[in-house]
Amino acid sequence: MHPFMKEENGELTMQGLLMEINRLYMGKCFHQMVELGIYPGQIPVLGCLMHKDGLSQRELAKKLHIKPPTVNVTVQRLEKIGILCRRQDEKDQRVTRVYMTEKGHAIVEKAMEQVMENEKILFANFSETELCLMRRFFQQMLENIELLPGPSGEECIKKEGLDKC
């Protein structure tokens, strides 16, 4: 962790703690997804299709704020391992729609189960009162972020292409 994230006594600042929690947690989650055969860049595509199966690659690219060739590569890789399939639109043969296969649905279901289990482990040994307070603190932090100078957090996320479906 960078020295500016540490207090004079050597302990991490609050911001440093948040960043370290996020780094370690996301590292573990990504590793778990890789064990299921899903790679970090594929998660947003699967998330979109989980919410609305049968999107075209153009629709996926627009929702994910990424270029269509990037979506095409991801879809091809997921199709190759049997997680997705492509079919022509019944009404417009020029459009190809992307669907999750049974294998894809099973993997996403396992991934969601893992996410829920991770949350249980992450918040184990906290009392109901502590969890209630933590939720309130997190909500306040979200509100406080909007007080920071610069565009809104949502605008930054969209600009950087970090908003996913």
PDB file of C-alpha atoms in Angstrom:
ATOM      1  CA  MET A   1       0.000   0.000   0.000  1.00  0.00           C
ATOM      2  CA  HIS A   2       1.309   3.420  -0.954  1.00  0.00           C
ATOM      3  CA  PRO A   3       2.782   5.477   1.925  1.00  0.00           C
ATOM      4  CA  PHE A   4       0.214   8.273   1.482  1.00  0.00           C
ATOM      5  CA  MET A   5      -2.427   5.730   2.543  1.00  0.00           C
ATOM      6  CA  LYS A   6      -0.815   5.322   5.953  1.00  0.00           C
ATOM      7  CA  GLU A   7      -1.146   7.358   9.118  1.00  0.00           C
ATOM      8  CA  GLU A   8       1.949   8.633  10.912  1.00  0.00           C
ATOM      9  CA  ASN A   9       1.753   5.611  13.228  1.00  0.00           C
ATOM     10  CA  GLY A  10       1.998   3.294  10.198  1.00  0.00           C
ATOM     11  CA  GLU A  11      -1.647   2.195  10.242  1.00  0.00           C
ATOM     12  CA  LEU A  12      -3.685   2.433   7.066  1.00  0.00           C
ATOM     13  CA  THR A  13      -5.907   5.476   6.682  1.00  0.00           C
ATOM     14  CA  MET A  14      -9.648   4.881   6.437  1.00  0.00           C
ATOM     15  CA  GLN A  15      -9.383   5.349   2.670  1.00  0.00           C
ATOM     16  CA  GLY A  16      -6.442   2.945   2.589  1.00  0.00           C
ATOM     17  CA  LEU A  17      -8.472   0.352   4.509  1.00  0.00           C
ATOM     18  CA  LEU A  18     -11.356   0.667   2.048  1.00  0.00           C
ATOM     19  CA  MET A  19      -9.005   0.291  -0.903  1.00  0.00           C
ATOM     20  CA  GLU A  20      -7.280  -2.739   0.639  1.00  0.00           C
ATOM     21  CA  ILE A  21     -10.614  -4.408   1.477  1.00  0.00           C
ATOM     22  CA  ASN A  22     -11.768  -3.855  -2.106  1.00  0.00           C
ATOM     23  CA  ARG A  23      -8.485  -5.113  -3.602  1.00  0.00           C
ATOM     24  CA  LEU A  24      -8.389  -8.303  -1.543  1.00  0.00           C
ATOM     25  CA  TYR A  25     -12.108  -9.049  -1.873  1.00  0.00           C
ATOM     26  CA  MET A  26     -12.173  -8.518  -5.636  1.00  0.00           C
ATOM     27  CA  GLY A  27      -9.037 -10.640  -6.022  1.00  0.00           C
ATOM     28  CA  LYS A  28     -10.704 -13.533  -4.195  1.00  0.00           C
ATOM     29  CA  CYS A  29     -13.956 -13.111  -6.154  1.00  0.00           C
ATOM     30  CA  PHE A  30     -12.156 -13.006  -9.501  1.00  0.00           C
ATOM     31  CA  HIS A  31     -10.226 -16.166  -8.577  1.00  0.00           C
ATOM     32  CA  GLN A  32     -13.489 -17.926  -7.711  1.00  0.00           C
ATOM     33  CA  MET A  33     -15.030 -16.901 -11.028  1.00  0.00           C
ATOM     34  CA  VAL A  34     -11.952 -18.150 -12.913  1.00  0.00           C
ATOM     35  CA  GLU A  35     -12.410 -21.508 -11.168  1.00  0.00           C
ATOM     36  CA  LEU A  36     -15.934 -21.575 -12.658  1.00  0.00           C
ATOM     37  CA  GLY A  37     -14.492 -20.816 -16.089  1.00  0.00           C
ATOM     38  CA  ILE A  38     -15.521 -17.149 -16.130  1.00  0.00           C
ATOM     39  CA  TYR A  39     -12.948 -14.400 -16.561  1.00  0.00           C
ATOM     40  CA  PRO A  40     -13.368 -10.828 -15.241  1.00  0.00           C
ATOM     41  CA  GLY A  41     -13.991  -9.272 -18.665  1.00  0.00           C
ATOM     42  CA  GLN A  42     -16.774 -11.792 -19.344  1.00  0.00           C
ATOM     43  CA  ILE A  43     -18.733 -11.081 -16.179  1.00  0.00           C
ATOM     44  CA  PRO A  44     -20.443  -7.902 -17.484  1.00  0.00           C
ATOM     45  CA  VAL A  45     -21.663  -9.696 -20.645  1.00  0.00           C
ATOM     46  CA  LEU A  46     -23.075 -12.558 -18.576  1.00  0.00           C
ATOM     47  CA  GLY A  47     -24.652 -10.073 -16.171  1.00  0.00           C
ATOM     48  CA  CYS A  48     -26.450  -8.309 -19.015  1.00  0.00           C
ATOM     49  CA  LEU A  49     -27.718 -11.566 -20.472  1.00  0.00           C
ATOM     50  CA  MET A  50     -28.803 -12.757 -17.048  1.00  0.00           C
ATOM     51  CA  HIS A  51     -31.063  -9.688 -16.831  1.00  0.00           C
ATOM     52  CA  LYS A  52     -32.186  -9.812 -20.463  1.00  0.00           C
ATOM     53  CA  ASP A  53     -31.332 -12.855 -22.525  1.00  0.00           C
ATOM     54  CA  GLY A  54     -31.372 -12.548 -26.299  1.00  0.00           C
ATOM     55  CA  LEU A  55     -29.664  -9.189 -26.741  1.00  0.00           C
ATOM     56  CA  SER A  56     -27.852  -8.486 -29.986  1.00  0.00           C
ATOM     57  CA  GLN A  57     -24.098  -7.932 -29.846  1.00  0.00           C
ATOM     58  CA  ARG A  58     -24.720  -4.288 -30.759  1.00  0.00           C
ATOM     59  CA  GLU A  59     -27.118  -3.938 -27.802  1.00  0.00           C
ATOM     60  CA  LEU A  60     -24.579  -5.564 -25.487  1.00  0.00           C
ATOM     61  CA  ALA A  61     -21.843  -3.202 -26.700  1.00  0.00           C
ATOM     62  CA  LYS A  62     -24.091  -0.183 -26.143  1.00  0.00           C
ATOM     63  CA  LYS A  63     -25.144  -1.279 -22.650  1.00  0.00           C
ATOM     64  CA  LEU A  64     -21.545  -2.032 -21.651  1.00  0.00           C
ATOM     65  CA  HIS A  65     -20.078   1.078 -23.318  1.00  0.00           C
ATOM     66  CA  ILE A  66     -17.545  -1.020 -25.183  1.00  0.00           C
ATOM     67  CA  LYS A  67     -16.792  -1.527 -28.854  1.00  0.00           C
ATOM     68  CA  PRO A  68     -18.734  -4.218 -30.762  1.00  0.00           C
ATOM     69  CA  PRO A  69     -15.523  -6.116 -31.717  1.00  0.00           C
ATOM     70  CA  THR A  70     -14.726  -6.463 -27.996  1.00  0.00           C
ATOM     71  CA  VAL A  71     -18.174  -7.930 -27.385  1.00  0.00           C
ATOM     72  CA  ASN A  72     -17.700 -10.230 -30.371  1.00  0.00           C
ATOM     73  CA  VAL A  73     -14.452 -11.651 -28.967  1.00  0.00           C
ATOM     74  CA  THR A  74     -16.039 -12.222 -25.549  1.00  0.00           C
ATOM     75  CA  VAL A  75     -19.126 -13.852 -27.060  1.00  0.00           C
ATOM     76  CA  GLN A  76     -16.970 -16.083 -29.291  1.00  0.00           C
ATOM     77  CA  ARG A  77     -14.931 -17.273 -26.312  1.00  0.00           C
ATOM     78  CA  LEU A  78     -18.032 -17.952 -24.210  1.00  0.00           C
ATOM     79  CA  GLU A  79     -19.698 -19.674 -27.164  1.00  0.00           C
ATOM     80  CA  LYS A  80     -16.625 -21.870 -27.692  1.00  0.00           C
ATOM     81  CA  ILE A  81     -16.890 -23.233 -24.124  1.00  0.00           C
ATOM     82  CA  GLY A  82     -20.671 -23.685 -24.346  1.00  0.00           C
ATOM     83  CA  ILE A  83     -21.800 -20.857 -22.059  1.00  0.00           C
ATOM     84  CA  LEU A  84     -23.447 -18.756 -24.790  1.00  0.00           C
ATOM     85  CA  CYS A  85     -24.981 -19.406 -28.190  1.00  0.00           C
ATOM     86  CA  ARG A  86     -25.917 -17.105 -31.056  1.00  0.00           C
ATOM     87  CA  ARG A  87     -29.102 -17.383 -33.107  1.00  0.00           C
ATOM     88  CA  GLN A  88     -30.609 -15.330 -35.894  1.00  0.00           C
ATOM     89  CA  ASP A  89     -33.480 -13.077 -34.878  1.00  0.00           C
ATOM     90  CA  GLU A  90     -36.743 -14.681 -36.013  1.00  0.00           C
ATOM     91  CA  LYS A  91     -38.159 -11.373 -37.289  1.00  0.00           C
ATOM     92  CA  ASP A  92     -34.996  -9.842 -38.738  1.00  0.00           C
ATOM     93  CA  GLN A  93     -32.461 -12.293 -40.150  1.00  0.00           C
ATOM     94  CA  ARG A  94     -29.813  -9.541 -40.256  1.00  0.00           C
ATOM     95  CA  VAL A  95     -29.690  -9.504 -36.448  1.00  0.00           C
ATOM     96  CA  THR A  96     -27.928 -12.177 -34.402  1.00  0.00           C
ATOM     97  CA  ARG A  97     -29.051 -12.552 -30.816  1.00  0.00           C
ATOM     98  CA  VAL A  98     -26.965 -13.920 -27.948  1.00  0.00           C
ATOM     99  CA  TYR A  99     -28.426 -16.364 -25.427  1.00  0.00           C
ATOM    100  CA  MET A 100     -27.126 -18.171 -22.389  1.00  0.00           C
ATOM    101  CA  THR A 101     -27.097 -21.943 -22.698  1.00  0.00           C
ATOM    102  CA  GLU A 102     -28.188 -24.305 -19.926  1.00  0.00           C
ATOM    103  CA  LYS A 103     -24.499 -24.614 -19.025  1.00  0.00           C
ATOM    104  CA  GLY A 104     -24.289 -20.798 -18.922  1.00  0.00           C
ATOM    105  CA  HIS A 105     -27.291 -20.519 -16.632  1.00  0.00           C
ATOM    106  CA  ALA A 106     -25.827 -23.211 -14.343  1.00  0.00           C
ATOM    107  CA  ILE A 107     -22.474 -21.406 -14.148  1.00  0.00           C
ATOM    108  CA  VAL A 108     -24.101 -18.039 -13.453  1.00  0.00           C
ATOM    109  CA  GLU A 109     -26.252 -19.690 -10.779  1.00  0.00           C
ATOM    110  CA  LYS A 110     -23.105 -21.147  -9.154  1.00  0.00           C
ATOM    111  CA  ALA A 111     -21.427 -17.746  -9.404  1.00  0.00           C
ATOM    112  CA  MET A 112     -24.391 -16.060  -7.696  1.00  0.00           C
ATOM    113  CA  GLU A 113     -24.375 -18.715  -4.957  1.00  0.00           C
ATOM    114  CA  GLN A 114     -20.667 -18.031  -4.453  1.00  0.00           C
ATOM    115  CA  VAL A 115     -21.299 -14.280  -4.249  1.00  0.00           C
ATOM    116  CA  MET A 116     -23.976 -14.851  -1.591  1.00  0.00           C
ATOM    117  CA  GLU A 117     -21.671 -17.172   0.353  1.00  0.00           C
ATOM    118  CA  ASN A 118     -18.895 -14.590   0.123  1.00  0.00           C
ATOM    119  CA  GLU A 119     -21.197 -11.959   1.595  1.00  0.00           C
ATOM    120  CA  LYS A 120     -22.062 -14.265   4.507  1.00  0.00           C
ATOM    121  CA  ILE A 121     -18.364 -14.845   5.197  1.00  0.00           C
ATOM    122  CA  LEU A 122     -17.453 -11.175   4.732  1.00  0.00           C
ATOM    123  CA  PHE A 123     -19.983 -10.037   7.312  1.00  0.00           C
ATOM    124  CA  ALA A 124     -19.683 -12.984   9.728  1.00  0.00           C
ATOM    125  CA  ASN A 125     -19.134 -12.172  13.396  1.00  0.00           C
ATOM    126  CA  PHE A 126     -20.857  -8.783  13.175  1.00  0.00           C
ATOM    127  CA  SER A 127     -23.926  -8.250  15.316  1.00  0.00           C
ATOM    128  CA  GLU A 128     -27.209  -7.109  13.763  1.00  0.00           C
ATOM    129  CA  THR A 129     -26.595  -3.684  15.313  1.00  0.00           C
ATOM    130  CA  GLU A 130     -23.114  -3.466  13.797  1.00  0.00           C
ATOM    131  CA  LEU A 131     -24.442  -4.522  10.386  1.00  0.00           C
ATOM    132  CA  CYS A 132     -27.193  -1.920  10.618  1.00  0.00           C
ATOM    133  CA  LEU A 133     -24.659   0.766  11.503  1.00  0.00           C
ATOM    134  CA  MET A 134     -22.293  -0.384   8.769  1.00  0.00           C
ATOM    135  CA  ARG A 135     -25.088  -0.152   6.194  1.00  0.00           C
ATOM    136  CA  ARG A 136     -25.883   3.363   7.403  1.00  0.00           C
ATOM    137  CA  PHE A 137     -22.190   4.332   7.226  1.00  0.00           C
ATOM    138  CA  PHE A 138     -21.893   2.949   3.685  1.00  0.00           C
ATOM    139  CA  GLN A 139     -25.004   4.859   2.603  1.00  0.00           C
ATOM    140  CA  GLN A 140     -23.604   8.049   4.124  1.00  0.00           C
ATOM    141  CA  MET A 141     -20.307   7.507   2.332  1.00  0.00           C
ATOM    142  CA  LEU A 142     -22.175   7.148  -0.981  1.00  0.00           C
ATOM    143  CA  GLU A 143     -23.924  10.448  -0.305  1.00  0.00           C
ATOM    144  CA  ASN A 144     -20.638  12.100   0.687  1.00  0.00           C
ATOM    145  CA  ILE A 145     -18.953  11.020  -2.535  1.00  0.00           C
ATOM    146  CA  GLU A 146     -21.268  13.368  -4.402  1.00  0.00           C
ATOM    147  CA  LEU A 147     -19.793  16.259  -2.357  1.00  0.00           C
ATOM    148  CA  LEU A 148     -16.347  15.638  -3.853  1.00  0.00           C
ATOM    149  CA  PRO A 149     -15.306  18.074  -6.600  1.00  0.00           C
ATOM    150  CA  GLY A 150     -15.728  16.969 -10.204  1.00  0.00           C
ATOM    151  CA  PRO A 151     -18.491  15.248 -12.129  1.00  0.00           C
ATOM    152  CA  SER A 152     -20.922  13.009 -10.275  1.00  0.00           C
ATOM    153  CA  GLY A 153     -19.816   9.485  -9.491  1.00  0.00           C
ATOM    154  CA  GLU A 154     -22.377   8.168 -11.989  1.00  0.00           C
ATOM    155  CA  GLU A 155     -21.010  10.439 -14.740  1.00  0.00           C
ATOM    156  CA  CYS A 156     -17.459   9.229 -14.040  1.00  0.00           C
ATOM    157  CA  ILE A 157     -18.553   5.603 -14.145  1.00  0.00           C
ATOM    158  CA  LYS A 158     -20.325   6.075 -17.484  1.00  0.00           C
ATOM    159  CA  LYS A 159     -17.424   8.070 -18.918  1.00  0.00           C
ATOM    160  CA  GLU A 160     -14.960   5.331 -17.959  1.00  0.00           C
ATOM    161  CA  GLY A 161     -17.295   2.570 -19.154  1.00  0.00           C
ATOM    162  CA  LEU A 162     -17.563   1.045 -15.699  1.00  0.00           C
ATOM    163  CA  ASP A 163     -21.366   0.932 -15.570  1.00  0.00           C
ATOM    164  CA  LYS A 164     -22.547  -2.486 -16.528  1.00  0.00           C
ATOM    165  CA  CYS A 165     -26.194  -3.017 -17.414  1.00  0.00           C
TER     166      CYS A 165
END
